[in-house]
Coordinates of C-alpha atoms in Angstrom, one line a residue:
Chain W
X163 CA 131.4 136.8 107.1
X164 CA 130.2 134.7 104.2
X165 CA 126.9 133.0 104.9
X166 CA 125.2 130.2 103.0
X167 CA 121.5 130.8 102.5
X168 CA 119.1 128.3 101.1
X169 CA 115.6 128.2 99.9
X170 CA 113.2 125.5 99.1
X171 CA 110.2 125.3 96.8
X172 CA 107.5 122.8 97.6
X173 CA 105.1 121.5 95.0
X174 CA 102.0 121.7 97.3
X175 CA 99.7 119.8 95.0
X176 CA 101.9 116.7 94.9
X177 CA 102.7 116.9 98.7
X178 CA 101.0 114.3 100.8
X179 CA 101.7 115.9 104.1
X180 CA 103.6 112.9 105.6
X181 CA 105.8 115.2 107.7
X182 CA 109.0 113.2 107.2
X183 CA 110.7 116.4 105.9
X184 CA 109.5 118.3 109.0
X185 CA 111.1 115.6 111.3
X186 CA 114.4 115.6 109.3
X187 CA 115.0 119.3 108.9
X188 CA 117.9 120.2 111.2
X189 CA 117.0 124.0 111.1
X190 CA 113.3 123.5 111.8
X191 CA 112.5 125.4 108.6
X192 CA 109.5 123.3 107.5
X193 CA 106.1 122.9 109.0
X194 CA 102.7 121.5 108.0
X195 CA 100.1 123.9 106.8
X196 CA 96.7 124.1 108.4
X197 CA 95.1 124.5 105.0
X198 CA 94.8 121.5 102.7
X199 CA 95.6 120.9 99.0
X200 CA 93.1 119.6 96.5
X201 CA 93.7 116.0 97.7
X202 CA 92.9 117.0 101.3
X203 CA 96.5 116.8 102.7
X204 CA 98.0 119.3 105.1
X205 CA 100.9 120.0 102.8
X206 CA 104.4 121.2 103.9
X207 CA 105.3 124.8 103.9
X208 CA 108.3 127.0 104.8
X209 CA 107.8 128.4 108.3
X210 CA 111.3 129.9 109.0
X211 CA 112.7 130.8 105.6
X212 CA 115.6 132.7 107.3
X213 CA 117.0 129.5 108.8
X214 CA 117.3 127.4 105.6
X215 CA 120.8 126.5 104.7
X216 CA 120.0 124.5 101.6
X217 CA 121.3 121.2 103.0
X218 CA 118.9 119.1 100.9
X219 CA 118.0 116.8 103.8
X220 CA 114.3 117.4 103.3
X221 CA 114.5 116.7 99.6
X222 CA 116.6 113.6 100.2
X223 CA 113.9 112.0 102.4
X224 CA 110.8 113.3 100.6
X225 CA 109.0 110.2 99.3
X226 CA 107.1 112.1 96.7
X227 CA 110.0 114.2 95.4
X228 CA 108.1 117.5 95.8
X229 CA 111.0 119.6 97.1
X230 CA 113.4 121.6 95.0
X231 CA 116.4 123.2 96.8
X232 CA 118.4 126.3 96.0
X233 CA 121.6 127.5 97.7
X234 CA 123.6 130.7 97.5
X235 CA 126.6 132.0 99.3
X236 CA 126.4 135.7 100.4
X237 CA 129.5 137.7 101.3
Chain B
X269 CA 114.4 140.3 98.1
X270 CA 117.0 137.8 99.0
X271 CA 114.7 134.9 98.2
X272 CA 114.4 136.0 94.6
X273 CA 118.1 136.1 94.5
X274 CA 118.4 132.5 95.9
X275 CA 115.7 131.0 93.8
X276 CA 117.1 131.0 90.3
X277 CA 118.4 128.1 88.2
X278 CA 122.0 129.0 88.8
X279 CA 121.7 128.2 92.5
X280 CA 119.8 124.9 92.0
X281 CA 121.2 122.1 94.2
X282 CA 118.5 119.6 94.2
X283 CA 115.5 118.9 92.0
X284 CA 113.3 115.8 91.1
X285 CA 115.1 113.7 88.6
X286 CA 113.7 113.8 85.1
X287 CA 113.5 110.0 85.1
X288 CA 110.6 110.1 87.5
X289 CA 107.4 110.9 85.5
X290 CA 105.1 113.7 86.5
X291 CA 102.5 111.2 87.6
X292 CA 101.6 111.5 91.4
X293 CA 103.0 108.4 93.1
X294 CA 100.3 106.0 94.2
X295 CA 102.0 105.1 97.5
X296 CA 100.6 106.2 100.9
X297 CA 102.0 109.4 102.5
X298 CA 105.4 108.7 104.0
X299 CA 105.9 105.4 102.3
X300 CA 109.5 104.3 101.7
X301 CA 108.6 103.1 98.2
X302 CA 108.6 106.7 96.9
X303 CA 112.1 107.4 98.2
X304 CA 113.4 104.1 96.9
X305 CA 111.8 104.7 93.4
X306 CA 113.5 108.1 93.3
X307 CA 116.9 106.8 94.4
X308 CA 116.9 104.1 91.8
X309 CA 116.0 106.7 89.1
X310 CA 118.7 109.1 90.4
X311 CA 121.3 106.4 90.1
X312 CA 120.2 105.5 86.5
X313 CA 120.2 109.2 85.7
X314 CA 123.7 109.7 87.1
X315 CA 125.0 106.7 85.3
X316 CA 123.4 108.0 82.1
X317 CA 121.9 104.5 81.3
X318 CA 118.3 105.5 80.8
X319 CA 118.1 103.9 77.3
X320 CA 120.0 100.8 78.4
X321 CA 118.0 99.9 81.5
X322 CA 115.2 97.5 81.6
X323 CA 113.2 97.3 84.9
X324 CA 111.0 94.5 86.0
X325 CA 108.1 95.5 88.3
X326 CA 106.6 93.0 90.7
X327 CA 103.2 92.6 92.2
X328 CA 102.3 94.5 95.4
X329 CA 102.4 98.2 96.1
X330 CA 105.3 98.5 93.6
X331 CA 103.1 97.1 90.8
X332 CA 102.6 100.5 89.2
X333 CA 106.4 101.3 89.3
X334 CA 106.3 101.4 85.5
X335 CA 104.0 104.4 85.6
X336 CA 106.5 106.4 87.6
X337 CA 109.9 105.2 86.2
X338 CA 110.6 106.7 82.8
X339 CA 112.5 103.7 81.5
X340 CA 111.6 100.5 79.7
X341 CA 109.7 98.3 82.2
X342 CA 108.0 94.9 82.2
X343 CA 105.4 93.8 84.8
X344 CA 106.1 90.3 86.0
X345 CA 103.7 87.7 87.4
X346 CA 103.6 87.6 91.2
X347 CA 107.1 86.6 92.5
X348 CA 108.5 85.8 89.1
X349 CA 110.5 89.0 88.5
X350 CA 113.9 87.4 88.9
X351 CA 113.0 84.7 86.4
X352 CA 111.7 87.3 83.9
X353 CA 114.8 89.4 84.5
X354 CA 117.0 86.3 83.9
X355 CA 115.4 85.9 80.4
X356 CA 115.7 89.6 79.6
X357 CA 119.4 89.7 80.7
X358 CA 120.2 86.6 78.6
X359 CA 118.7 88.0 75.5
X360 CA 120.2 91.5 76.1
X361 CA 123.4 90.8 78.1
X362 CA 124.7 94.3 77.7
X363 CA 121.5 96.0 79.1
X364 CA 121.2 96.9 82.7
X365 CA 118.4 94.8 84.1
X366 CA 116.9 95.2 87.6
X367 CA 113.9 94.0 89.5
X368 CA 112.0 96.1 92.0
X369 CA 110.2 93.8 94.5
X370 CA 108.5 93.9 97.9
X371 CA 108.8 91.3 100.6
X372 CA 105.5 89.7 99.9
X373 CA 106.7 89.2 96.3
X374 CA 110.4 88.3 96.8
X375 CA 110.3 86.5 100.1
X376 CA 107.0 84.8 100.0
X377 CA 105.5 83.6 96.6
X378 CA 108.8 84.3 94.8
X379 CA 111.2 82.6 97.2
X380 CA 112.1 79.9 94.8
X381 CA 112.7 82.2 91.9
X382 CA 114.8 84.5 94.0
X383 CA 117.0 81.8 95.4
X384 CA 117.5 80.1 92.1
X385 CA 118.3 83.4 90.2
X386 CA 120.8 84.2 93.0
X387 CA 122.3 80.7 92.9
X388 CA 122.7 80.8 89.1
X389 CA 124.5 84.1 89.5
X390 CA 122.5 86.0 87.0
X391 CA 124.0 89.5 86.3
X392 CA 121.0 91.4 87.4
X393 CA 120.2 93.8 90.3
X394 CA 117.4 93.1 92.7
X395 CA 116.0 96.0 94.7
X396 CA 114.1 94.5 97.6
X397 CA 111.8 96.6 99.8
X398 CA 111.2 95.0 103.1
X399 CA 108.4 96.4 105.3
X400 CA 107.5 93.2 107.1
X401 CA 103.9 93.1 106.0
X402 CA 101.7 92.7 102.9
X403 CA 101.0 96.3 102.3
X404 CA 98.7 96.3 99.2
X405 CA 96.3 93.7 100.3
X406 CA 95.6 95.1 103.7
X407 CA 98.4 94.3 106.1
X408 CA 98.4 90.6 106.4
X409 CA 101.4 88.7 108.0
X410 CA 104.3 88.3 105.7
X411 CA 107.2 85.8 106.1
X412 CA 109.3 88.8 107.1
X413 CA 106.9 90.0 109.8
X414 CA 108.7 90.3 113.2
X415 CA 108.0 88.1 116.2
X416 CA 105.1 89.5 118.1
X417 CA 104.2 91.9 115.2
X418 CA 100.5 92.6 115.0
X419 CA 99.0 92.3 111.5
X420 CA 95.5 91.7 110.3
X421 CA 96.1 87.9 110.1
X422 CA 98.0 87.8 113.4
X423 CA 96.0 90.2 115.6
X424 CA 97.6 89.0 118.8
X425 CA 101.1 89.2 117.4
X426 CA 103.2 86.7 115.4
X427 CA 103.5 83.6 117.5
X428 CA 106.7 81.7 116.6
X429 CA 105.3 78.3 117.7
X430 CA 102.3 78.4 115.4
X431 CA 103.4 80.8 112.6
X432 CA 107.1 80.1 112.3
X433 CA 110.2 82.4 112.4
X434 CA 110.6 85.6 110.4
X435 CA 112.6 84.9 107.2
X436 CA 115.9 86.7 106.7
X437 CA 116.1 86.1 103.0
X438 CA 118.9 88.6 102.5
X439 CA 121.2 86.8 104.8
X440 CA 120.0 83.5 103.2
X441 CA 120.9 84.5 99.6
X442 CA 124.2 86.1 100.7
X443 CA 125.5 82.6 101.4
X444 CA 125.0 81.6 97.7
X445 CA 128.1 81.6 95.5
X446 CA 126.3 83.2 92.6
X447 CA 125.7 86.4 94.6
X448 CA 128.3 89.1 94.3
X449 CA 127.0 92.0 96.4
X450 CA 124.4 92.1 99.2
X451 CA 123.6 95.2 101.3
X452 CA 120.8 96.2 103.6
X453 CA 119.8 99.8 103.8
X454 CA 117.0 102.2 104.8
X455 CA 115.6 105.4 103.4
X456 CA 113.9 107.0 106.5
X457 CA 116.6 109.6 107.2
X458 CA 118.9 111.7 104.9
X459 CA 122.0 109.8 105.9
X460 CA 120.3 106.4 105.4
X461 CA 118.9 107.5 102.0
X462 CA 122.4 108.7 100.9
X463 CA 123.9 105.4 101.9
X464 CA 121.1 103.5 100.2
X465 CA 121.8 105.4 97.0
X466 CA 125.5 104.5 97.1
X467 CA 124.6 100.8 97.6
X468 CA 122.2 101.0 94.6
X469 CA 124.9 102.6 92.5
X470 CA 127.3 99.8 93.4
X471 CA 124.6 97.2 92.6
X472 CA 124.2 98.7 89.1
X473 CA 127.9 99.2 88.5
X474 CA 128.4 95.5 89.3
X475 CA 126.4 94.5 86.3
X476 CA 129.3 95.6 84.1
X477 CA 131.6 93.1 85.8
X478 CA 129.4 90.1 85.0
X479 CA 130.4 88.4 88.2
X480 CA 127.0 87.7 89.7
X481 CA 123.8 89.0 91.2
X482 CA 123.6 92.2 93.4
X483 CA 120.8 92.6 95.9
X484 CA 120.0 95.7 97.9
X485 CA 117.4 95.3 100.6
X486 CA 115.7 98.5 101.8
X487 CA 114.1 98.2 105.2
X488 CA 111.0 100.4 104.9
X489 CA 108.0 101.4 106.9
X490 CA 104.4 100.7 106.0
X491 CA 102.7 103.3 108.2
X492 CA 99.2 102.6 106.9
X493 CA 99.2 99.0 107.9
X494 CA 101.4 99.4 111.0
X495 CA 98.6 101.9 112.0
X496 CA 101.1 104.7 112.9
X497 CA 101.8 108.1 111.5
X498 CA 104.7 108.3 109.0
X499 CA 107.1 109.8 111.5
X500 CA 106.1 107.4 114.3
X501 CA 106.4 104.4 111.9
X502 CA 109.9 105.4 111.1
X503 CA 110.7 105.5 114.8
X504 CA 109.0 102.1 115.3
X505 CA 111.1 100.8 112.5
X506 CA 114.3 102.0 114.1
X507 CA 113.4 100.4 117.4
X508 CA 112.0 97.1 116.2
X509 CA 113.0 96.4 112.6
X510 CA 116.7 97.4 112.8
X511 CA 117.7 95.1 115.7
X512 CA 116.4 92.1 113.7
X513 CA 117.4 93.5 110.2
X514 CA 120.7 95.3 110.9
X515 CA 121.7 97.8 108.3
X516 CA 125.0 97.6 106.4
X517 CA 126.8 95.6 103.7
X518 CA 126.6 91.9 104.1
X519 CA 128.6 90.7 101.1
X520 CA 130.9 92.9 99.0
X521 CA 132.8 91.8 95.9
X522 CA 131.7 88.2 96.5
X523 CA 133.2 88.1 100.0
X524 CA 131.0 88.1 103.1
X525 CA 131.9 91.1 105.2
X526 CA 129.5 90.6 108.0
X527 CA 129.0 87.4 110.0
X528 CA 125.5 86.1 109.3
X529 CA 123.5 86.1 112.5

């Protein structure tokens, strides 16, 4: 069965760790990192990469436009 | 293995629009301003009108919008953005002119300019970010603050008797004949942000018709001054702001679609 797989790339230096993407990810792919970036924010990171479908919900709500989304269909 | 297959330019479905500069946004984490800035720029990018658009930034948190939006922009004195946009639009009637204002700018010091620009029916677009508080100056009570809302100048909550009623300026201007399109949207969830983008697109497309002013209000959170986390602030907004500021189109094609409360 064909399956759509997605992947996101987060610009961690621009991320302010607001967590809005975490709350809006339907597949619970994103989490906040314990480590901090150079500004001191707990930036977002991908926790469950296998679950990502590339729906772009996280990028749509990201106030700082740090998320880039890719999507590919596998047969 | 699979990830390297997925992450390549051929599979790209979403990236930051080129019309946002690489400068880090000066807004607080989780602020709706960032999303609103991006949606406006995405609309301009999709309409391919970067070189024909002139933006007017206001005073408030959005004062640095010209640093982030890669288009021609002017900074207006406090509250005077619609007046400045009027002048620009009259000199360049074929350009797309928009103002980007907060509630302290549009609904407080700029009430007169807003109402008169709307009443004259200038062919401009107003993007109005309403978070019910003065964000930049430290969370003072704004005309749009809700009843009972605690701010730094109303620490016991807004009291209607002594402080007056919250101002629904969007409903107010929707009753003016010069206004062609009025919509109230939000950007806190993916579906809300997508609807907001559609509304902004309509507001820009309407400038070609030359039939009047278009105003899109975006109800946003100010988590720093509401003293909540970004996610909690969005929930608070859903529970408290939306009943008083219901989302949806208020006036489309010059005809009121929603009964004004």
